[in-house]
Each structure stands twice: as C-alpha cells, then as structure tokens.
mmCIF file of C-alpha atoms (C1' of nucleotides) in Angstrom:
data_model
loop_
_atom_site.group_PDB
_atom_site.id
_atom_site.type_symbol
_atom_site.label_atom_id
_atom_site.label_comp_id
_atom_site.label_asym_id
_atom_site.label_seq_id
_atom_site.Cartn_x
_atom_site.Cartn_y
_atom_site.Cartn_z
ATOM 1 C CA MET A 1 -23.953 1.025 8.729
ATOM 2 C CA GLY A 2 -21.227 -0.855 10.510
ATOM 3 C CA ARG A 3 -20.602 -4.512 10.849
ATOM 4 C CA SER A 4 -21.113 -6.725 13.774
ATOM 5 C CA PRO A 5 -18.005 -7.103 15.892
ATOM 6 C CA CYS A 6 -15.774 -10.013 15.038
ATOM 7 C CA CYS A 7 -15.479 -11.111 18.648
ATOM 8 C CA GLU A 8 -16.942 -10.679 22.074
ATOM 9 C CA LYS A 9 -15.265 -7.521 23.216
ATOM 10 C CA GLU A 10 -15.963 -8.013 26.899
ATOM 11 C CA HIS A 11 -14.010 -11.248 26.949
ATOM 12 C CA THR A 12 -10.951 -10.164 25.005
ATOM 13 C CA ASN A 13 -7.728 -8.544 26.011
ATOM 14 C CA LYS A 14 -6.631 -5.361 24.339
ATOM 15 C CA GLY A 15 -3.455 -3.403 24.206
ATOM 16 C CA ALA A 16 0.100 -4.613 24.192
ATOM 17 C CA TRP A 17 0.754 -8.305 23.813
ATOM 18 C CA THR A 18 2.534 -10.161 26.563
ATOM 19 C CA LYS A 19 5.398 -12.559 25.993
ATOM 20 C CA GLU A 20 3.174 -15.438 26.977
ATOM 21 C CA GLU A 21 0.518 -14.459 24.477
ATOM 22 C CA ASP A 22 3.152 -14.199 21.768
ATOM 23 C CA GLU A 23 4.462 -17.647 22.577
ATOM 24 C CA ARG A 24 0.984 -19.148 22.529
ATOM 25 C CA LEU A 25 0.277 -17.622 19.152
ATOM 26 C CA ILE A 26 3.622 -18.657 17.680
ATOM 27 C CA ASN A 27 3.303 -22.196 18.967
ATOM 28 C CA TYR A 28 -0.227 -22.546 17.667
ATOM 29 C CA ILE A 29 0.637 -21.296 14.186
ATOM 30 C CA LYS A 30 3.736 -23.472 14.096
ATOM 31 C CA LEU A 31 1.549 -26.473 14.764
ATOM 32 C CA HIS A 32 -1.534 -25.627 12.747
ATOM 33 C CA GLY A 33 -0.488 -22.933 10.323
ATOM 34 C CA GLU A 34 -2.251 -19.690 9.542
ATOM 35 C CA GLY A 35 -5.896 -19.419 8.733
ATOM 36 C CA CYS A 36 -9.303 -19.147 10.339
ATOM 37 C CA TRP A 37 -8.322 -16.251 12.522
ATOM 38 C CA ARG A 38 -11.738 -16.135 14.116
ATOM 39 C CA SER A 39 -11.404 -19.523 15.722
ATOM 40 C CA LEU A 40 -7.683 -19.289 16.357
ATOM 41 C CA PRO A 41 -7.781 -17.349 19.637
ATOM 42 C CA LYS A 42 -10.009 -19.900 21.318
ATOM 43 C CA ALA A 43 -8.056 -22.836 19.926
ATOM 44 C CA ALA A 44 -4.776 -21.280 20.979
ATOM 45 C CA GLY A 45 -6.068 -20.347 24.394
ATOM 46 C CA LEU A 46 -5.834 -16.632 23.789
ATOM 47 C CA LEU A 47 -8.250 -14.043 25.051
ATOM 48 C CA ARG A 48 -7.784 -11.988 21.942
ATOM 49 C CA CYS A 49 -9.776 -10.962 18.934
ATOM 50 C CA GLY A 50 -8.950 -12.925 15.799
ATOM 51 C CA LYS A 51 -8.097 -9.756 13.994
ATOM 52 C CA SER A 52 -5.709 -8.841 16.751
ATOM 53 C CA CYS A 53 -4.002 -12.238 16.445
ATOM 54 C CA ARG A 54 -3.678 -11.870 12.718
ATOM 55 C CA LEU A 55 -2.194 -8.390 13.040
ATOM 56 C CA ARG A 56 0.228 -9.496 15.708
ATOM 57 C CA TRP A 57 1.402 -12.441 13.658
ATOM 58 C CA ILE A 58 1.686 -10.637 10.348
ATOM 59 C CA ASN A 59 3.336 -7.522 11.671
ATOM 60 C CA TYR A 60 5.576 -8.766 14.460
ATOM 61 C CA LEU A 61 5.794 -12.494 14.958
ATOM 62 C CA ARG A 62 6.274 -13.871 11.481
ATOM 63 C CA PRO A 63 9.712 -15.466 11.298
ATOM 64 C CA ASP A 64 10.557 -13.900 7.950
ATOM 65 C CA LEU A 65 10.265 -10.331 9.145
ATOM 66 C CA LYS A 66 13.217 -8.068 8.782
ATOM 67 C CA ARG A 67 13.637 -5.728 11.697
ATOM 68 C CA GLY A 68 15.795 -2.682 11.949
ATOM 69 C CA ASN A 69 16.277 0.517 10.060
ATOM 70 C CA PHE A 70 15.272 0.993 6.481
ATOM 71 C CA THR A 71 18.083 1.314 3.996
ATOM 72 C CA GLU A 72 18.439 4.144 1.508
ATOM 73 C CA GLN A 73 17.485 1.725 -1.246
ATOM 74 C CA GLU A 74 14.340 0.785 0.607
ATOM 75 C CA ASP A 75 13.553 4.461 1.137
ATOM 76 C CA ASP A 76 13.862 5.170 -2.552
ATOM 77 C CA LEU A 77 11.804 2.158 -3.522
ATOM 78 C CA ILE A 78 9.030 3.134 -1.136
ATOM 79 C CA ILE A 79 8.969 6.676 -2.468
ATOM 80 C CA ASN A 80 8.941 5.525 -6.052
ATOM 81 C CA LEU A 81 6.236 2.972 -5.495
ATOM 82 C CA HIS A 82 4.177 5.439 -3.522
ATOM 83 C CA THR A 83 4.423 7.872 -6.405
ATOM 84 C CA LEU A 84 3.057 5.245 -8.688
ATOM 85 C CA LEU A 85 0.576 3.474 -6.493
ATOM 86 C CA GLY A 86 -0.345 5.806 -3.705
ATOM 87 C CA ASN A 87 -1.704 4.429 -0.499
ATOM 88 C CA LYS A 88 -5.349 4.067 -1.256
ATOM 89 C CA TYR A 89 -7.071 0.808 -0.707
ATOM 90 C CA VAL A 90 -8.559 -0.303 -4.005
ATOM 91 C CA SER A 91 -9.994 -3.564 -2.878
ATOM 92 C CA GLY A 92 -11.661 -5.766 -5.359
ATOM 93 C CA SER A 93 -10.207 -4.179 -8.423
ATOM 94 C CA ILE A 94 -8.891 -7.423 -9.706
ATOM 95 C CA SER A 95 -11.199 -9.953 -11.176
ATOM 96 C CA SER A 96 -9.198 -12.784 -9.683
ATOM 97 C CA GLY A 97 -10.141 -11.555 -6.245
ATOM 98 C CA ALA A 98 -6.773 -10.176 -5.265
ATOM 99 C CA ASN A 99 -6.811 -6.769 -3.718
ATOM 100 C CA PHE A 100 -4.691 -3.891 -4.798
ATOM 101 C CA SER A 101 -3.646 -1.260 -2.389
ATOM 102 C CA GLY A 102 -0.805 1.069 -1.837
ATOM 103 C CA TRP A 103 0.905 -0.011 1.341
ATOM 104 C CA SER A 104 0.363 -3.702 0.886
ATOM 105 C CA LEU A 105 1.604 -3.583 -2.663
ATOM 106 C CA ILE A 106 4.629 -1.581 -1.620
ATOM 107 C CA ALA A 107 5.236 -4.051 1.177
ATOM 108 C CA ALA A 108 5.101 -6.874 -1.318
ATOM 109 C CA LYS A 109 8.134 -5.372 -3.007
ATOM 110 C CA LEU A 110 10.093 -5.119 0.217
ATOM 111 C CA PRO A 111 10.744 -8.591 1.583
ATOM 112 C CA GLY A 112 10.542 -8.759 5.330
ATOM 113 C CA ARG A 113 8.674 -5.489 5.650
ATOM 114 C CA THR A 114 5.005 -5.180 6.483
ATOM 115 C CA ASP A 115 2.479 -2.723 5.203
ATOM 116 C CA ASN A 116 1.951 -1.391 8.698
ATOM 117 C CA GLU A 117 5.655 -0.887 9.178
ATOM 118 C CA ILE A 118 5.994 0.892 5.863
ATOM 119 C CA LYS A 119 2.965 3.011 6.573
ATOM 120 C CA ASN A 120 4.394 4.076 9.916
ATOM 121 C CA TYR A 121 7.773 4.692 8.382
ATOM 122 C CA TRP A 122 6.214 6.793 5.700
ATOM 123 C CA ASN A 123 4.315 8.907 8.176
ATOM 124 C CA THR A 124 7.222 9.423 10.536
ATOM 125 C CA HIS A 125 10.288 9.566 8.302
ATOM 126 C CA ILE A 126 9.672 9.775 4.610
ATOM 127 C CA LYS A 127 7.072 12.497 4.775
ATOM 128 C CA ARG A 128 9.533 14.670 6.608
ATOM 129 C CA LYS A 129 12.278 13.729 4.204
ATOM 130 C CA LEU A 130 10.175 14.742 1.239
ATOM 131 C CA TYR A 131 9.123 17.980 2.880
ATOM 132 C CA SER A 132 12.759 18.799 3.514
ATOM 133 C CA ARG A 133 13.382 18.257 -0.190
ATOM 134 C CA GLY A 134 10.524 20.583 -0.978
ATOM 135 C CA VAL A 135 8.289 17.810 -2.252
ATOM 136 C CA ASP A 136 4.689 17.281 -1.302
ATOM 137 C CA PRO A 137 4.471 13.668 -0.087
ATOM 138 C CA GLN A 138 0.881 13.336 -1.237
ATOM 139 C CA THR A 139 1.208 14.648 -4.745
ATOM 140 C CA HIS A 140 4.961 14.170 -5.192
ATOM 141 C CA ARG A 141 5.084 17.608 -6.664
ATOM 142 C CA PRO A 142 7.180 20.551 -5.562
ATOM 143 C CA LEU A 143 5.649 22.237 -2.561
ATOM 144 C CA ASN A 144 5.697 25.610 -4.293
ATOM 145 C CA ASP A 145 3.918 24.216 -7.308
ATOM 146 C CA SER A 146 0.783 26.297 -7.221
ATOM 147 C CA THR A 147 -0.977 23.926 -9.573
ATOM 148 C CA ALA A 148 -0.657 21.061 -7.149
ATOM 149 C CA SER A 149 -3.642 22.091 -5.152
ATOM 150 C CA THR A 150 -4.572 19.611 -2.504
ATOM 151 C CA THR A 151 -8.144 20.765 -2.706
ATOM 152 C CA SER A 152 -8.571 19.644 -6.250
ATOM 153 C CA ASN A 153 -7.803 16.045 -5.750
ATOM 154 C CA LYS A 154 -9.515 15.017 -8.872
ATOM 155 C CA ASN A 155 -6.790 16.670 -10.849
ATOM 156 C CA THR A 156 -3.816 15.311 -8.988
ATOM 157 C CA ILE A 157 -4.243 11.640 -8.964
ATOM 158 C CA ILE A 158 -0.992 9.987 -9.831
ATOM 159 C CA ASN A 159 -0.789 8.524 -6.376
ATOM 160 C CA ASN A 160 -4.259 7.165 -6.603
ATOM 161 C CA ILE A 161 -3.831 5.105 -9.666
ATOM 162 C CA SER A 162 -5.021 1.585 -9.391
ATOM 163 C CA ILE A 163 -4.395 -1.274 -11.700
ATOM 164 C CA ILE A 164 -7.279 -3.291 -12.898
ATOM 165 C CA ASN A 165 -7.492 -6.223 -15.167
ATOM 166 C CA SER A 166 -8.123 -5.789 -18.814
ATOM 167 C CA SER A 167 -11.672 -5.145 -19.669
ATOM 168 C CA SER A 168 -13.746 -8.240 -19.895
ATOM 169 C CA ASN A 169 -15.773 -6.585 -22.598
ATOM 170 C CA ASN A 170 -13.090 -6.670 -25.173
ATOM 171 C CA ASN A 171 -10.510 -9.079 -26.349
ATOM 172 C CA ASN A 172 -7.619 -6.744 -26.070
ATOM 173 C CA ASN A 173 -5.699 -8.859 -23.681
ATOM 174 C CA ASN A 174 -2.401 -8.580 -25.420
ATOM 175 C CA GLY A 175 -0.360 -8.053 -22.312
ATOM 176 C CA SER A 176 -2.345 -5.077 -21.362
ATOM 177 C CA PHE A 177 -3.886 -3.619 -18.307
ATOM 178 C CA GLN A 178 -5.294 -0.356 -17.324
ATOM 179 C CA LEU A 179 -4.329 2.319 -14.912
ATOM 180 C CA VAL A 180 -7.348 3.980 -13.512
ATOM 181 C CA SER A 181 -7.582 6.986 -11.350
ATOM 182 C CA GLY A 182 -8.744 6.342 -7.851
ATOM 183 C CA TYR A 183 -10.517 9.648 -7.781
ATOM 184 C CA LYS A 184 -13.957 10.016 -9.108
ATOM 185 C CA ASN A 185 -14.086 12.083 -12.246
ATOM 186 C CA ALA A 186 -10.340 12.322 -12.439
ATOM 187 C CA LYS A 187 -9.276 13.266 -15.875
ATOM 188 C CA ILE A 188 -6.165 11.252 -16.231
ATOM 189 C CA ASN A 189 -5.661 9.093 -19.190
ATOM 190 C CA VAL A 190 -2.927 6.590 -19.664
ATOM 191 C CA THR A 191 -1.372 6.206 -23.012
ATOM 192 C CA LYS A 192 0.579 3.251 -24.135
ATOM 193 C CA LEU A 193 4.017 2.285 -23.139
ATOM 194 C CA VAL A 194 6.163 3.427 -25.978
ATOM 195 C CA SER A 195 8.970 1.140 -26.827
ATOM 196 C CA GLU A 196 12.271 2.722 -27.590
ATOM 197 C CA ASP A 197 15.456 1.522 -29.033
ATOM 198 C CA SER A 198 18.089 1.966 -26.414
ATOM 199 C CA ASN A 199 20.255 3.953 -28.825
ATOM 200 C CA SER A 200 17.618 6.386 -29.859
ATOM 201 C CA ASN A 201 16.471 9.389 -27.990
ATOM 202 C CA SER A 202 12.966 9.725 -26.766
ATOM 203 C CA SER A 203 11.831 12.297 -29.245
ATOM 204 C CA SER A 204 12.683 10.196 -32.219
ATOM 205 C CA ALA A 205 10.958 7.207 -30.770
ATOM 206 C CA VAL A 206 7.522 8.641 -30.451
ATOM 207 C CA SER A 207 4.988 9.577 -33.024
ATOM 208 C CA SER A 208 4.009 13.144 -33.673
ATOM 209 C CA GLU A 209 0.895 12.686 -31.618
ATOM 210 C CA GLU A 210 2.901 11.193 -28.814
ATOM 211 C CA THR A 211 5.421 13.993 -29.109
ATOM 212 C CA TYR A 212 2.628 16.438 -28.571
ATOM 213 C CA HIS A 213 1.729 14.751 -25.337
ATOM 214 C CA HIS A 214 5.332 14.303 -24.454
ATOM 215 C CA GLN A 215 5.765 18.034 -24.344
ATOM 216 C CA GLN A 216 3.155 18.245 -21.660
ATOM 217 C CA LEU A 217 4.725 15.715 -19.384
ATOM 218 C CA ILE A 218 6.927 16.324 -16.446
ATOM 219 C CA ASN A 219 9.700 13.855 -15.985
ATOM 220 C CA LEU A 220 9.981 13.133 -12.307
ATOM 221 C CA ASP A 221 12.811 10.791 -12.985
ATOM 222 C CA LEU A 222 10.929 8.150 -11.138
ATOM 223 C CA SER A 223 12.388 4.831 -11.974
ATOM 224 C CA ILE A 224 11.485 1.397 -10.784
ATOM 225 C CA GLY A 225 13.697 -1.537 -11.476
ATOM 226 C CA LEU A 226 12.155 -4.204 -13.576
ATOM 227 C CA PRO A 227 12.789 -7.845 -13.158
ATOM 228 C CA SER A 228 15.472 -8.972 -15.472
ATOM 229 C CA LEU A 229 14.563 -9.900 -18.983
ATOM 230 C CA THR A 230 15.530 -13.026 -20.743
ATOM 231 C CA SER A 231 17.603 -13.141 -23.875
ATOM 232 C CA HIS A 232 14.579 -13.776 -26.013
ATOM 233 C CA THR A 233 13.163 -10.496 -24.964
ATOM 234 C CA GLN A 234 14.716 -7.381 -26.306
ATOM 235 C CA VAL A 235 15.866 -4.936 -23.697
ATOM 236 C CA ASN A 236 13.846 -1.887 -24.316
ATOM 237 C CA THR A 237 13.222 1.221 -22.405
ATOM 238 C CA ASN A 238 9.580 1.700 -21.956
ATOM 239 C CA LYS A 239 7.981 4.877 -20.985
ATOM 240 C CA LEU A 240 4.724 4.971 -19.247
ATOM 241 C CA LYS A 241 3.300 8.209 -20.203
ATOM 242 C CA LEU A 242 0.333 9.786 -18.628
ATOM 243 C CA GLU A 243 -1.512 12.325 -20.579
ATOM 244 C CA GLN A 244 -4.204 14.661 -19.643
ATOM 245 C CA LEU A 245 -7.605 14.134 -21.028
ATOM 246 C CA GLN A 246 -8.960 17.405 -22.206
ATOM 247 C CA GLY A 247 -12.544 18.563 -22.326
ATOM 248 C CA ASP A 248 -14.100 15.296 -21.301
ATOM 249 C CA GLU A 249 -15.697 14.957 -17.919
ATOM 250 C CA GLN A 250 -15.806 11.202 -18.169
ATOM 251 C CA GLN A 251 -13.095 9.204 -16.546
ATOM 252 C CA GLU A 252 -11.458 7.385 -19.366
ATOM 253 C CA THR A 253 -8.776 4.836 -19.777
ATOM 254 C CA LYS A 254 -6.717 3.404 -22.512
ATOM 255 C CA VAL A 255 -4.950 0.154 -22.531
ATOM 256 C CA ILE A 256 -1.243 0.100 -21.906
ATOM 257 C CA THR A 257 0.887 -2.215 -23.913
ATOM 258 C CA THR A 258 4.540 -2.852 -24.334
ATOM 259 C CA SER A 259 6.302 -3.817 -27.475
ATOM 260 C CA HIS A 260 7.381 -7.096 -25.986
ATOM 261 C CA GLY A 261 4.157 -7.772 -24.162
ATOM 262 C CA LEU A 262 5.542 -7.541 -20.681
ATOM 263 C CA CYS A 263 2.761 -7.037 -18.226
ATOM 264 C CA LEU A 264 3.427 -4.348 -15.649
ATOM 265 C CA CYS A 265 1.650 -6.482 -13.094
ATOM 266 C CA TYR A 266 4.534 -8.826 -13.552
ATOM 267 C CA SER A 267 7.044 -6.069 -13.384
ATOM 268 C CA LEU A 268 5.590 -5.149 -10.032
ATOM 269 C CA GLY A 269 6.381 -8.574 -8.810
ATOM 270 C CA PHE A 270 3.241 -10.577 -9.272
ATOM 271 C CA GLN A 271 3.380 -14.071 -10.506
ATOM 272 C CA SER A 272 1.670 -15.169 -13.630
ATOM 273 C CA ASN A 273 -2.095 -14.764 -13.494
ATOM 274 C CA GLN A 274 -1.934 -13.762 -9.894
ATOM 275 C CA VAL A 275 -3.604 -10.466 -10.414
ATOM 276 C CA CYS A 276 -4.208 -10.076 -14.066
ATOM 277 C CA CYS A 277 -5.418 -12.273 -16.802
ATOM 278 C CA CYS A 278 -3.353 -11.003 -19.654
ATOM 279 C CA ASN A 279 -1.315 -14.208 -19.987
ATOM 280 C CA LYS A 280 1.610 -12.152 -21.101
ATOM 281 C CA THR A 281 3.987 -12.614 -18.266
ATOM 282 C CA ILE A 282 7.303 -13.971 -19.254
ATOM 283 C CA GLY A 283 7.228 -16.691 -16.695
ATOM 284 C CA ASN A 284 9.803 -18.404 -14.616
ATOM 285 C CA SER A 285 12.652 -17.866 -17.032
ATOM 286 C CA ILE A 286 12.681 -14.240 -16.115
ATOM 287 C CA ASN A 287 14.710 -14.931 -13.027
ATOM 288 C CA THR A 288 17.735 -16.232 -14.808
ATOM 289 C CA THR A 289 19.417 -13.152 -16.138
ATOM 290 C CA THR A 290 21.811 -10.692 -14.657
ATOM 291 C CA ALA A 291 21.515 -7.231 -13.311
ATOM 292 C CA ALA A 292 23.017 -5.952 -16.542
ATOM 293 C CA ASP A 293 19.750 -6.788 -18.210
ATOM 294 C CA THR A 294 17.798 -4.805 -15.736
ATOM 295 C CA ASN A 295 15.433 -2.496 -17.447
ATOM 296 C CA MET A 296 13.781 0.515 -16.020
ATOM 297 C CA TYR A 297 10.390 2.022 -16.430
ATOM 298 C CA ARG A 298 10.335 5.720 -16.214
ATOM 299 C CA PHE A 299 7.100 7.229 -15.174
ATOM 300 C CA TYR A 300 5.873 10.623 -16.087
ATOM 301 C CA ARG A 301 3.456 12.796 -14.340
ATOM 302 C CA PRO A 302 0.788 14.657 -16.202
ATOM 303 C CA MET A 303 0.423 18.368 -16.053
ATOM 304 C CA ASP A 304 -2.478 19.540 -14.029
ATOM 305 C CA ILE A 305 -5.702 19.874 -15.902
ATOM 306 C "C1'" DA B 1 16.069 15.273 38.777
ATOM 307 C "C1'" DA B 2 11.642 16.525 37.137
ATOM 308 C "C1'" DG B 3 8.530 18.249 33.732
ATOM 309 C "C1'" DT B 4 7.027 18.676 29.053
ATOM 310 C "C1'" DG B 5 6.497 18.169 24.232
ATOM 311 C "C1'" DA B 6 7.790 15.543 20.118
ATOM 312 C "C1'" DA B 7 8.600 11.390 17.814
ATOM 313 C "C1'" DG B 8 8.024 6.555 17.010
ATOM 314 C "C1'" DC B 9 5.362 2.700 16.627
ATOM 315 C "C1'" DA B 10 2.159 -1.096 18.147
ATOM 316 C "C1'" DA B 11 -2.426 -1.802 18.108
ATOM 317 C "C1'" DC B 12 -7.220 -0.754 17.283
ATOM 318 C "C1'" DC B 13 -11.120 0.625 14.391
ATOM 319 C "C1'" DG B 14 -14.324 0.858 10.701
ATOM 320 C "C1'" DC B 15 -15.179 -0.328 6.165
ATOM 321 C "C1'" DG B 16 -15.138 -2.688 1.453
ATOM 322 C "C1'" DT B 17 -14.861 -6.984 -0.667
ATOM 323 C "C1'" DT B 18 -14.965 -11.896 -0.861
ATOM 324 C "C1'" DC B 19 -16.395 -16.211 0.904
ATOM 325 C "C1'" DT B 20 -19.637 -19.561 2.463
ATOM 326 C "C1'" DG B 21 -23.735 -21.833 3.943
ATOM 327 C "C1'" DG C 1 -29.575 -14.968 -4.798
ATOM 328 C "C1'" DC C 2 -29.035 -13.557 -0.144
ATOM 329 C "C1'" DA C 3 -27.192 -12.643 4.410
ATOM 330 C "C1'" DG C 4 -23.823 -12.967 7.603
ATOM 331 C "C1'" DA C 5 -19.039 -14.268 8.527
ATOM 332 C "C1'" DA C 6 -14.357 -13.693 7.491
ATOM 333 C "C1'" DC C 7 -10.565 -11.371 5.710
ATOM 334 C "C1'" DG C 8 -7.590 -7.647 4.681
ATOM 335 C "C1'" DC C 9 -6.963 -2.950 4.139
ATOM 336 C "C1'" DG C 10 -5.916 2.254 5.264
ATOM 337 C "C1'" DG C 11 -6.591 5.531 8.754
ATOM 338 C "C1'" DT C 12 -6.181 6.707 13.355
ATOM 339 C "C1'" DT C 13 -5.285 6.415 18.256
ATOM 340 C "C1'" DG C 14 -2.757 6.232 22.258
ATOM 341 C "C1'" DC C 15 1.110 4.453 24.810
ATOM 342 C "C1'" DT C 16 6.128 4.508 25.305
ATOM 343 C "C1'" DT C 17 10.495 6.468 24.628
ATOM 344 C "C1'" DC C 18 13.482 10.209 23.737
ATOM 345 C "C1'" DA C 19 15.199 14.902 23.732
ATOM 346 C "C1'" DC C 20 15.217 19.177 25.560
ATOM 347 C "C1'" DT C 21 14.650 22.713 29.122
#
DNA sequence: AAGTGAAGCAACCGCGTTCTG
DNA sequence: GCAGAACGCGGTTGCTTCACT
C-alpha cells in the first residue's frame, strides 16, 4: 500500500548532482528560503524531485555543514547517544508534532553533522570500532554475552527506547516524561531518576527497593554531558535506572523525574516545550554557567529478562 | 599497468505521520 | 471527518575511490 510518487519520474534527473544544479538550488534557497520542496524544483528550474532537492540541500549544500573527519569526542557522543536512543524512527511520538528518531536526534546534538552523514559513519566506522572492542553495535553489549540474543529483540531494547510526552491522562507533569520501548511487548520499565548527593555513594542514596533493582543493573559507564546548570539548581548526579519488569507481559512505563525537575528532553538539547509539555525546563539561564557545573547522567542497562 | 574486491558515501526508496483543503 | 499532498525519517542501493595482488 504505497504512496503516489511525489514527482513525475520520467521528467526528473536522478543520480549525482551537477555543479550547475547545485548552484541553481543554492541560489534559489538564498533568495526564497527553504520550504515547499514539491514546488521548488520547478521554480528553481531544476529537473529534480522535491525530495531529492531537500536531501541535497540538507545533507550537502547547507552553509552550516561541517565537513571532514569526525573527532574522537564526536565518536563517543554518537556511540553514547546511540546506546540511549537507537536508530529507530519513532515518528509522531510527541504530541507537539515533533518526531523523535535515532539518527536525527543524534545529529541534532552534533552541530554541522547530518543524520545521513552520521548514519553512514556509523555503518562504516563505528560499527567496526565497536566490533573491534568486542561490543555488539546493536545491543551495546559484549559480543560474547550469550544473553544478548539478537533474535529476542523484545528483550534487548535499550537502543529502541523512545521518549514520549507525559501521559495526557494524568496530571503528573512535574518535569517528567516516559521512556518507552520501541519493541512491541518489550518488558523494560524505567524507574525514576534518583537524585544523589555528590558526596554520597550510590548505595546510600537509593532506597531498599531501589537497591534491589540496582543490583540487577549493569553499569555501562555511558555518560552524556548535560547542559550546565544554574546556581539556583543544585548539582546532582542523577541516575537513570532501567529495571526489568518481571512476570508481566504488558509493556509498562513509569514516569521519570528528577529531584530538581530537569526534563531530560531539555538535557538532550531541546528547547522549552519543543518536544515535551512538562514545562520544567530551566530555560535560557541554563546557558550561563561554566563547564565546572556540567553534570552527567549515567545510564544503566537492564539485565536480560 | 590491469584486475579485483573492499570501503566509503551520495542518493534513492518506501513508509509513517502531519498538514491542508 | 476524510483524502491526498507534503514532509521527514531509516534502510538500502549503487557508484566511485582506494588498496591490494
């Protein structure tokens, strides 16, 4: 049940773009801006599909693109974000209409890089890098981990977590959001972010119930830098802990909260209300502090179920 | 120098969701 | 409310370049 083609295929060029085509597209967008990709080719005098124009502009012609090799820092960030977000397209998960997906979200955290570029880089470089480290690039588990079966996707879903807005059916919008498995029937449950005093160790900071779950978690030492926090916000280490949900075939979620109400959507770089409706982002003032304030989230992977 | 396979990457494709008339 | 258009995404293809024999 496909869709009708977006353009007349018999009258469009395909394949590599010529310099002249590039110049036409650049000049047109400089004059008229982006938008209405369907009508752009005709208006710009290009015998190209609108989708093709959009792809060419976004991936190669945009003036803010950074070309060249990826840095080690970029490598690490991509790996970490992929561990958290995966690469699955989870369109329409956000009530505001924004789409969540792996590559595009990762690209949003790497200025000047495109999702296509990151995707290619992942497939050609990082996969190999992870294999050489003995890590499965899909599950981010050790290759010799017999429990990380690729055939039981429903049980290994960390890289298919999507973020959705807080449930509209309750009023629990206190800076919360949900992480939901992208796999049907996945039995992952997300517990809350447990705030810790920076001087205390993790075991003393969690309740007995949390300690129980803590013992079942594997620390992958996956850390993602948070935007700096302002002075009015205590610097806390927050742990996102994923626990297994036992004996329940239903996919289930719990709301994640932080002690200071920082929305993880924000921590991932979204502006206030851009993707979630929690109204708990710290706002513009968050940009004013130093790297010394930088906090880190540490993510844990659940044991297999 | 020529042939061949691997690697890299630009571009295409199909599909899900949102938008619009 | 509905249908088709538009957009944006991940997956995949296929061309080009590179390395090796």
